Every structure is written in structure tokens, then in C-alpha cells.
CSV table of C-alpha atoms in Angstrom, one decimal:
chain,number,residue,atom,x,y,z
G,1,UNK,CA,14.5,2.6,20.7
G,2,UNK,CA,11.1,1.6,19.3
G,3,UNK,CA,9.7,-1.7,18.0
G,4,UNK,CA,8.6,-3.1,14.7
G,5,UNK,CA,6.2,-6.0,14.1
G,6,UNK,CA,5.2,-7.7,10.8
G,7,UNK,CA,1.7,-9.0,10.5
G,8,UNK,CA,-0.8,-9.9,7.7
G,9,UNK,CA,-4.4,-9.9,6.7
G,10,UNK,CA,-6.9,-7.0,7.0
G,11,UNK,CA,-8.5,-7.9,10.3
G,12,UNK,CA,-5.1,-7.9,12.1
G,13,UNK,CA,-5.0,-4.1,11.7
G,14,UNK,CA,-7.4,-3.8,14.6
G,15,UNK,CA,-4.6,-4.9,16.9
G,16,UNK,CA,-2.7,-1.7,16.2
G,17,UNK,CA,-4.5,1.4,17.4
G,18,UNK,CA,-3.5,4.2,19.7
G,19,UNK,CA,0.3,4.5,20.0
G,20,UNK,CA,1.0,2.7,16.7
G,21,UNK,CA,2.1,3.7,13.2
G,22,UNK,CA,0.7,1.2,10.7
G,23,UNK,CA,2.2,0.5,7.2
G,24,UNK,CA,-0.3,-1.1,4.8
G,25,UNK,CA,1.1,-3.1,2.0
G,26,UNK,CA,-0.5,-4.8,-1.0
G,27,UNK,CA,2.1,-4.9,-3.7
G,28,UNK,CA,-0.1,-6.7,-6.2
G,29,UNK,CA,-1.8,-4.4,-6.5
G,30,UNK,CA,-3.8,-1.9,-4.3
G,31,UNK,CA,-1.0,0.1,-2.6
G,32,UNK,CA,1.1,0.2,-5.8
G,33,UNK,CA,-2.0,1.5,-7.7
G,34,UNK,CA,-2.8,4.1,-5.0
G,35,UNK,CA,0.7,5.4,-4.8
G,36,UNK,CA,1.1,5.6,-8.5
G,37,UNK,CA,-2.0,7.7,-8.8
G,38,UNK,CA,-1.1,10.0,-5.9
G,39,UNK,CA,2.5,10.4,-7.0
G,40,UNK,CA,1.1,11.9,-10.3
G,41,UNK,CA,-1.0,14.4,-8.4
G,42,UNK,CA,-4.4,12.6,-8.5
G,43,UNK,CA,-6.5,12.6,-5.3
G,44,UNK,CA,-7.1,9.0,-4.1
G,45,UNK,CA,-9.7,7.7,-1.8
G,46,UNK,CA,-9.4,4.0,-0.8
G,47,UNK,CA,-12.7,2.4,0.2
G,48,UNK,CA,-13.5,-1.0,1.8
G,49,UNK,CA,-16.7,-1.8,-0.2
G,50,UNK,CA,-18.9,-0.7,-3.1
G,51,UNK,CA,-21.4,0.6,-0.5
G,52,UNK,CA,-18.7,2.8,1.1
G,53,UNK,CA,-17.7,4.1,-2.4
G,54,UNK,CA,-21.1,5.7,-3.0
G,55,UNK,CA,-21.1,8.5,-0.5
G,56,UNK,CA,-17.5,9.4,-1.4
G,57,UNK,CA,-18.4,9.5,-5.1
G,58,UNK,CA,-21.4,11.7,-4.3
G,59,UNK,CA,-19.2,14.6,-3.2
G,60,UNK,CA,-16.6,14.4,-5.9
G,61,UNK,CA,-16.7,15.6,-9.5
G,62,UNK,CA,-16.9,12.6,-11.9
G,63,UNK,CA,-14.4,10.5,-9.9
G,64,UNK,CA,-12.6,7.6,-11.6
G,65,UNK,CA,-13.9,4.3,-10.1
G,66,UNK,CA,-10.9,1.9,-10.0
G,67,UNK,CA,-11.0,-1.5,-8.5
G,68,UNK,CA,-11.7,-5.2,-8.3
G,69,UNK,CA,-13.4,-7.7,-6.1
G,70,UNK,CA,-12.3,-11.3,-6.3
G,71,UNK,CA,-10.4,-10.4,-9.4
G,72,UNK,CA,-13.4,-8.9,-11.2
G,73,UNK,CA,-14.0,-5.3,-12.0
G,74,UNK,CA,-17.3,-4.2,-10.4
G,75,UNK,CA,-20.1,-3.2,-12.7
G,76,UNK,CA,-20.0,0.6,-13.5
G,77,UNK,CA,-16.3,0.9,-12.6
G,78,UNK,CA,-14.0,2.7,-15.1
G,79,UNK,CA,-10.8,0.6,-14.7
G,80,UNK,CA,-9.6,-2.3,-12.7
G,81,UNK,CA,-7.1,-2.2,-9.8
G,82,UNK,CA,-4.0,-1.7,-12.0
G,83,UNK,CA,-1.0,0.7,-11.7
G,84,UNK,CA,-0.6,0.5,-15.5
G,85,UNK,CA,-4.2,1.5,-16.1
G,86,UNK,CA,-3.8,4.4,-13.7
G,87,UNK,CA,-0.5,5.5,-15.0
G,88,UNK,CA,-1.8,5.6,-18.6
G,89,UNK,CA,-4.6,8.0,-17.8
G,90,UNK,CA,-4.2,11.7,-18.4
G,91,UNK,CA,-7.3,12.9,-16.5
G,92,UNK,CA,-5.4,13.4,-13.2
G,93,UNK,CA,-7.7,16.3,-12.3
G,94,UNK,CA,-10.4,13.7,-11.6
G,95,UNK,CA,-10.2,12.1,-8.1
G,96,UNK,CA,-9.9,8.3,-7.9
G,97,UNK,CA,-11.9,6.0,-5.7
G,98,UNK,CA,-10.0,2.7,-5.2
G,99,UNK,CA,-11.5,-0.6,-4.1
G,100,UNK,CA,-9.8,-4.0,-3.8
G,101,UNK,CA,-10.4,-7.4,-2.3
G,102,UNK,CA,-7.9,-7.1,0.5
G,103,UNK,CA,-5.7,-4.0,0.3
G,104,UNK,CA,-8.3,-1.3,0.7
G,105,UNK,CA,-10.0,-3.3,3.5
G,106,UNK,CA,-6.7,-3.3,5.3
G,107,UNK,CA,-6.4,0.4,4.9
G,108,UNK,CA,-9.9,0.9,6.2
G,109,UNK,CA,-9.3,-1.3,9.2
G,110,UNK,CA,-6.1,0.5,10.2
G,111,UNK,CA,-7.8,3.9,10.5
G,112,UNK,CA,-7.6,3.7,14.3
G,113,UNK,CA,-3.8,3.9,14.4
G,114,UNK,CA,-2.0,7.1,15.3
G,115,UNK,CA,-0.7,7.3,11.7
G,116,UNK,CA,-1.3,5.2,8.6
G,117,UNK,CA,1.1,5.0,5.7
G,118,UNK,CA,1.0,3.0,2.4
G,119,UNK,CA,4.0,1.2,1.1
G,120,UNK,CA,4.9,-0.8,-2.0
G,121,UNK,CA,8.2,-1.6,-3.7
G,122,UNK,CA,8.2,1.9,-5.1
G,123,UNK,CA,9.2,3.8,-1.9
G,124,UNK,CA,10.5,1.5,0.8
G,125,UNK,CA,13.8,3.4,1.4
G,126,UNK,CA,12.0,6.8,1.8
G,127,UNK,CA,9.5,5.3,4.1
G,128,UNK,CA,12.1,3.6,6.3
G,129,UNK,CA,13.9,7.0,6.8
G,130,UNK,CA,10.6,8.6,7.6
G,131,UNK,CA,9.5,5.9,10.1
G,132,UNK,CA,12.9,5.9,11.8
G,133,UNK,CA,12.7,9.7,12.3
G,134,UNK,CA,9.2,9.3,13.9
G,135,UNK,CA,10.4,6.7,16.4
G,136,UNK,CA,7.0,5.3,17.1
G,137,UNK,CA,6.2,1.5,17.3
G,138,UNK,CA,5.5,0.3,13.7
G,139,UNK,CA,3.2,-2.5,12.5
G,140,UNK,CA,4.1,-3.4,8.9
G,141,UNK,CA,1.0,-5.3,7.6
G,142,UNK,CA,0.6,-7.3,4.4
G,143,UNK,CA,-2.9,-7.4,3.0
G,144,UNK,CA,-2.8,-11.1,2.2
G,145,UNK,CA,-5.0,-13.0,-0.3
G,146,UNK,CA,-7.3,-15.8,0.6
G,147,UNK,CA,-5.8,-16.0,4.1
G,148,UNK,CA,-2.3,-16.3,2.8
G,149,UNK,CA,0.7,-14.0,3.4
G,150,UNK,CA,1.7,-13.6,-0.2
G,151,UNK,CA,5.4,-13.6,-1.1
G,152,UNK,CA,5.5,-10.1,-2.7
G,153,UNK,CA,4.0,-8.6,0.5
G,154,UNK,CA,6.4,-10.6,2.7
G,155,UNK,CA,9.3,-9.2,0.7
G,156,UNK,CA,8.1,-5.6,1.0
G,157,UNK,CA,7.3,-6.1,4.8
G,158,UNK,CA,10.8,-7.6,5.3
G,159,UNK,CA,12.6,-4.7,3.5
G,160,UNK,CA,10.9,-2.1,5.7
G,161,UNK,CA,11.3,-4.1,9.0
G,162,UNK,CA,15.0,-4.9,8.2
G,163,UNK,CA,15.6,-1.2,7.5
G,164,UNK,CA,14.1,-0.2,10.8
G,165,UNK,CA,16.1,-2.9,12.6
G,166,UNK,CA,19.2,-1.3,11.1
G,167,UNK,CA,18.1,2.0,12.7
G,168,UNK,CA,17.9,0.3,16.1
G,169,UNK,CA,14.3,-0.8,16.2
G,170,UNK,CA,13.6,-4.1,18.0
G,171,UNK,CA,11.6,-7.0,16.4
G,172,UNK,CA,8.7,-7.9,18.7
G,173,UNK,CA,7.9,-11.5,17.8
G,174,UNK,CA,8.9,-14.7,15.9
G,175,UNK,CA,6.9,-13.9,12.8
G,176,UNK,CA,8.8,-10.6,12.4
G,177,UNK,CA,12.2,-12.2,12.9
G,178,UNK,CA,11.4,-15.2,10.7
G,179,UNK,CA,10.1,-13.1,7.9
G,180,UNK,CA,13.1,-10.8,7.9
G,181,UNK,CA,15.5,-13.8,8.1
G,182,UNK,CA,13.7,-15.6,5.2
G,183,UNK,CA,14.2,-12.8,2.8
G,184,UNK,CA,17.5,-11.4,4.0
G,185,UNK,CA,20.1,-11.3,1.3
G,186,UNK,CA,17.6,-12.1,-1.5
G,187,UNK,CA,16.8,-9.8,-4.4
G,188,UNK,CA,14.0,-7.2,-4.2
G,189,UNK,CA,12.3,-9.1,-7.0
G,190,UNK,CA,12.8,-12.6,-5.5
G,191,UNK,CA,9.1,-13.2,-5.0
G,192,UNK,CA,8.1,-13.9,-8.6
G,193,UNK,CA,6.9,-17.5,-7.8
G,194,UNK,CA,4.0,-16.0,-5.9
G,195,UNK,CA,0.4,-17.1,-6.4
G,196,UNK,CA,-0.4,-13.5,-7.1
G,197,UNK,CA,2.0,-13.5,-10.1
G,198,UNK,CA,0.4,-16.7,-11.3
G,199,UNK,CA,-2.9,-14.9,-11.2
G,200,UNK,CA,-1.6,-12.0,-13.3
G,201,UNK,CA,-0.2,-14.5,-15.8
G,202,UNK,CA,-3.5,-16.5,-16.0
G,203,UNK,CA,-5.5,-13.3,-16.4
G,204,UNK,CA,-3.1,-11.8,-19.0
G,205,UNK,CA,-2.2,-8.9,-16.7
G,206,UNK,CA,1.5,-9.3,-16.6
G,207,UNK,CA,1.9,-5.7,-17.7
G,208,UNK,CA,1.3,-4.9,-14.0
G,209,UNK,CA,4.1,-7.2,-12.9
G,210,UNK,CA,6.4,-5.5,-15.5
G,211,UNK,CA,5.4,-2.1,-14.1
G,212,UNK,CA,6.2,-3.2,-10.5
G,213,UNK,CA,9.5,-4.6,-11.5
G,214,UNK,CA,10.4,-1.5,-13.5
G,215,UNK,CA,9.6,0.9,-10.7
G,216,UNK,CA,11.6,-0.4,-7.8
G,217,UNK,CA,12.3,2.2,-5.1
G,218,UNK,CA,11.8,5.0,-7.6
G,219,UNK,CA,9.8,7.4,-5.4
G,220,UNK,CA,11.3,9.6,-2.7
G,221,UNK,CA,7.9,10.2,-1.1
G,222,UNK,CA,5.8,8.9,1.7
G,223,UNK,CA,2.1,8.3,1.4
G,224,UNK,CA,-0.2,8.8,4.4
G,225,UNK,CA,-3.9,8.1,4.6
G,226,UNK,CA,-5.5,11.1,6.4
G,227,UNK,CA,-9.3,11.3,6.8
G,228,UNK,CA,-9.8,8.7,4.1
G,229,UNK,CA,-7.5,10.2,1.5
G,230,UNK,CA,-4.0,9.3,0.3
G,231,UNK,CA,-1.7,12.3,0.9
G,232,UNK,CA,1.9,12.6,-0.3
G,233,UNK,CA,4.8,14.5,1.1
G,234,UNK,CA,8.6,14.5,0.7
G,235,UNK,CA,10.5,12.6,3.4
G,236,UNK,CA,11.2,14.7,6.5
G,237,UNK,CA,8.7,17.5,5.7
G,238,UNK,CA,5.1,18.3,6.6
G,239,UNK,CA,4.2,19.5,3.1
G,240,UNK,CA,1.0,18.0,1.8
G,241,UNK,CA,0.8,17.8,-1.9
G,242,UNK,CA,-2.8,16.8,-2.5
G,243,UNK,CA,-5.6,19.3,-1.8
G,244,UNK,CA,-7.7,17.9,1.0
G,245,UNK,CA,-10.9,19.2,2.7
G,246,UNK,CA,-9.6,18.0,6.0
G,247,UNK,CA,-5.9,18.0,7.1
G,248,UNK,CA,-4.1,17.0,10.2
G,249,UNK,CA,-0.4,16.6,10.9
G,250,UNK,CA,1.0,13.1,10.3
G,251,UNK,CA,4.8,13.8,9.9
């Protein structure tokens, strides 16, 4: 059977290229935001920098600019990196360009993998089933913040890794085994002492925390990044729900 490894921080994604499936996780908040938008039918394009956003925006019709850098919304952006802000908008016909301090950088750095999926606490069961069926080595990577493996990302990584271990995958290193063991038997919401939660509290953005806690494992979808766009499909199928100028098989 195949293997699973847990890692963290955007630059570590370069370790997992050909032969690997990468799962990018930034629970607070980039992957939760991206998946929330894509699940509603909005086209989503994660970008690693403002400079990278410009050519993407140039070929889209009035895209929604969504994001933050260092906790601050860049000048000219429409909304911050927030699942609540995305879920409250009705203009789903407009594509969204998403920028964040760590999460979208991780997504960009993982582009060399054979397949790249997004995960948050919204879809871990569906993703576990999908990854197990693929049978390829899996790197589950938390985006991290300021060099730290934040607790909410640890919990999500451990849920997916533990699920794959139950399917017969093998943990490859001590970090993977320690992370799974640390969180084993704890609640899905047992990470609320995280510094990321403290930041949401200080910045009066606890509505995003409430959103995350109220949308635990509620999506039976997987989210892949293909040619720079987040695409959705039901588990076990090859149906791509988002229109995309370039498509390739990822299931």
C-alpha cells in the first residue's frame, strides 16, 4: 500500500513533485475560503502574489479580488480572505482571484506534484475516500503562519493522515506519526487555543471561526487545482463542475 507524510510551510511543497499527490491545507483561512467559493459554483484562481494576480485578472471579466497579506487587505481588493465574505456574495458569475500570506503560496509551490488537492475541515471524509482510491503517495501539508505549524492545520492534517492509515497507508516519518498521535481521539474542533484563533479574536473576525465550526465535514466534494484553477468534482468521478479553459484528468 502507499504512504502518507505530514509536512508544513509553503517551501516544503517543493519536496513533493513527480509521483506525489499533495494536499494543501490552510484552515484559517485560504483553503476554507477557496472551497467555499468553488462549492457555490464560482471560479477560483489562487495566486502567490499581487504581481501574479495581475495577468490572471487581465483575462477575466471583472474578477472579485479576495485576499490578505500579513492580515491586511491589499489596496484595490474587494474583500479580505474570508469564507463568510465569500459566502455572503451573490455575484457567483464573477471569478475570484484569491491571495493569502501562506495558503496560496503553498498552493503555488505544490504545482509540480502529479495532483494537487485542497482540504479544510469542510471535506476531509470525502477527500480521504478519494485519496485512498487513487493509491498514490500523499503529502498532507499545512500552510503554517510565521514559521509555525498552527493547531487548526495540524488537526486537519492529522484527520486526513489518520484516515489514510485506516485504509492501509503507511506513515513515512516521525512528524507524521507524532502529529496523528497528538490529535488522536480529540474533537475536530479541539484546536481553538490556536494563535490563528487569537488573531481572529483580536481583529474582530470571529465570524470566520463560527463559519468554520458550523461547516464541519459538510461537503461531499473534492477540490483539485488544475492549471491554476480550483475545480470541483464528486468523490469517485471525473466530472469537473467549474468551466475551465484548460482541463486535464486528475481523478
